[in-house]
Amino acid sequence: MRLQRHGSKKRPFYFIVVADGRAPRDGKFIQKIGTYNPLTVPATIQLDRQKALDWLHKGAQPTDTVRRILSFKGVLYLKHLLRGVKLGLFDDAAAMTKFQAWHDEHEKTIRQRGDTHRQQQRQRRQSTPVVRKVEEKTEDKPAESTEA
């Protein structure tokens, strides 16, 4: 699992794909499971959680960046909970309840961060004075006379 770069120069946009490790970065891939846009604040991530989970169960190894994205979206936590179900520590309903509680708390935290960021941007815009260029009038100086 890795990122496949698209977008123009200095304007990256990534597809999150499952690809063979021998394939080139932007080359052939097996399945597209999401998108990642790092230019927005906060970064926009669209991810098919079920497809990602299926590929992790099949043994797909994510790159470091994709691992962080999967962790942020809760896929790795869900995999952890499903392993607990498989070991018989709790049932499937309890795992989904735990995941839903985590997901709700996580979404609330993200919303608070976004609100804080927007408030800080507004305060910065309001606190910075508008600088206007004032043209200074130059005084006409009398021409120097040349005396010989």
Coordinates of C-alpha atoms in Angstrom, one line a residue:
M1 CA 0.0 0.0 0.0
R2 CA 1.5 3.3 -1.0
L3 CA 0.9 6.8 -2.4
Q4 CA 0.8 7.4 -6.1
R5 CA 1.5 11.1 -7.0
H6 CA -0.6 13.1 -9.3
G7 CA -1.2 16.8 -9.7
S8 CA 1.0 19.5 -11.3
K9 CA 4.4 20.8 -10.2
K10 CA 4.3 21.9 -6.6
R11 CA 0.6 21.0 -6.3
P12 CA 0.7 17.3 -5.2
F13 CA -2.4 15.1 -5.0
Y14 CA -2.1 11.4 -4.2
F15 CA -4.0 8.3 -4.8
I16 CA -3.7 5.6 -2.0
V17 CA -3.2 2.4 -4.0
V18 CA -2.3 -1.2 -3.4
A19 CA 0.6 -2.1 -5.8
D20 CA 3.2 -4.7 -6.3
G21 CA 6.5 -3.6 -4.6
R22 CA 8.3 -4.0 -7.9
A23 CA 6.0 -1.6 -9.9
P24 CA 7.1 2.0 -10.3
R25 CA 5.7 4.6 -8.0
D26 CA 3.2 6.1 -10.5
G27 CA 2.9 2.9 -12.6
K28 CA 0.8 -0.2 -12.5
F29 CA -1.3 -0.8 -9.4
I30 CA -3.8 -3.5 -8.2
Q31 CA -6.5 -1.4 -6.6
K32 CA -7.2 2.3 -5.7
I33 CA -8.5 2.5 -2.1
G34 CA -8.5 6.3 -1.6
T35 CA -7.1 9.8 -2.1
Y36 CA -5.0 12.2 -0.1
N37 CA -4.7 15.9 -0.6
P38 CA -2.1 17.5 1.6
L39 CA -2.7 21.1 0.4
T40 CA -5.9 21.6 2.2
V41 CA -6.0 22.6 5.9
P42 CA -6.6 20.1 7.4
A43 CA -5.4 17.6 4.8
T44 CA -8.3 15.9 2.9
I45 CA -8.3 12.1 3.1
Q46 CA -10.9 9.9 1.4
L47 CA -10.4 6.2 2.2
D48 CA -12.5 3.1 1.7
R49 CA -12.0 1.6 5.2
Q50 CA -13.2 -1.8 4.3
K51 CA -11.0 -2.3 1.3
A52 CA -8.0 -1.1 3.3
L53 CA -8.8 -3.5 6.1
D54 CA -9.2 -6.4 3.7
W55 CA -5.8 -5.7 2.1
L56 CA -4.2 -5.5 5.6
H57 CA -5.7 -8.9 6.5
K58 CA -4.2 -10.3 3.2
G59 CA -0.8 -9.1 4.3
A60 CA -0.3 -5.8 2.4
Q61 CA 2.5 -3.7 3.9
P62 CA 1.8 0.0 4.0
T63 CA 4.5 2.6 3.6
D64 CA 5.2 4.9 6.5
T65 CA 3.0 7.7 5.2
V66 CA 0.2 5.4 4.3
R67 CA 0.5 3.7 7.8
R68 CA 0.0 7.2 9.4
I69 CA -3.0 7.8 7.2
L70 CA -4.5 4.4 8.1
S71 CA -3.9 5.1 11.8
F72 CA -5.5 8.5 11.5
K73 CA -8.6 7.1 9.9
G74 CA -8.8 4.3 12.4
V75 CA -8.2 1.3 10.1
L76 CA -5.3 0.0 12.2
Y77 CA -7.3 0.4 15.4
L78 CA -10.2 -1.5 13.8
K79 CA -7.7 -4.3 12.7
H80 CA -6.5 -4.4 16.3
L81 CA -10.1 -4.8 17.7
L82 CA -10.9 -7.5 15.1
R83 CA -7.9 -9.4 16.2
G84 CA -9.2 -9.3 19.8
V85 CA -12.5 -10.7 18.5
K86 CA -10.6 -13.5 16.7
L87 CA -8.8 -14.3 20.0
G88 CA -12.1 -14.4 21.8
L89 CA -11.4 -11.5 24.1
F90 CA -14.8 -9.9 23.3
D91 CA -17.5 -10.2 20.7
D92 CA -18.0 -8.4 17.4
A93 CA -20.6 -6.0 18.8
A94 CA -18.4 -4.9 21.6
A95 CA -15.5 -4.3 19.1
M96 CA -17.8 -2.1 16.9
T97 CA -19.1 -0.2 20.0
K98 CA -15.5 0.6 21.0
F99 CA -14.6 1.6 17.5
Q100 CA -17.6 3.9 17.2
A101 CA -16.9 5.5 20.5
W102 CA -13.3 6.2 19.3
H103 CA -14.5 7.4 15.9
D104 CA -16.9 9.9 17.5
E105 CA -14.3 11.3 19.9
H106 CA -11.8 11.5 17.0
E107 CA -14.2 13.4 14.8
K108 CA -14.9 15.8 17.6
T109 CA -11.2 16.4 18.1
I110 CA -10.7 17.1 14.4
R111 CA -13.6 19.6 14.4
Q112 CA -12.1 21.4 17.4
R113 CA -8.7 21.6 15.7
G114 CA -10.3 23.0 12.6
D115 CA -12.3 25.6 14.5
T116 CA -9.2 26.6 16.5
H117 CA -7.2 27.0 13.2
R118 CA -9.9 29.1 11.6
Q119 CA -10.1 31.4 14.7
Q120 CA -6.4 31.9 14.7
Q121 CA -6.4 32.8 11.0
R122 CA -9.2 35.3 11.7
Q123 CA -7.3 36.8 14.6
R124 CA -4.1 37.1 12.5
R125 CA -5.9 38.8 9.7
Q126 CA -7.6 41.3 12.2
S127 CA -4.4 42.0 14.2
T128 CA -2.1 42.8 11.3
P129 CA -2.5 46.4 10.3
V130 CA -3.1 47.3 6.7
V131 CA 0.0 48.8 5.3
R132 CA -0.6 51.5 2.8
K133 CA 2.1 53.0 0.8
V134 CA 2.2 56.7 1.3
E135 CA 4.0 58.6 -1.4
E136 CA 6.0 61.4 0.1
K137 CA 6.0 64.7 -1.9
T138 CA 9.5 65.8 -2.8
E139 CA 10.1 69.5 -2.3
D140 CA 11.2 71.3 -5.4
K141 CA 14.7 72.5 -4.8
P142 CA 15.9 75.5 -6.8
A143 CA 18.3 74.6 -9.4
E144 CA 21.9 75.4 -8.5
S145 CA 23.3 78.1 -10.7
T146 CA 26.7 77.5 -12.1
E147 CA 28.9 80.5 -11.8
A148 CA 32.1 80.6 -13.7

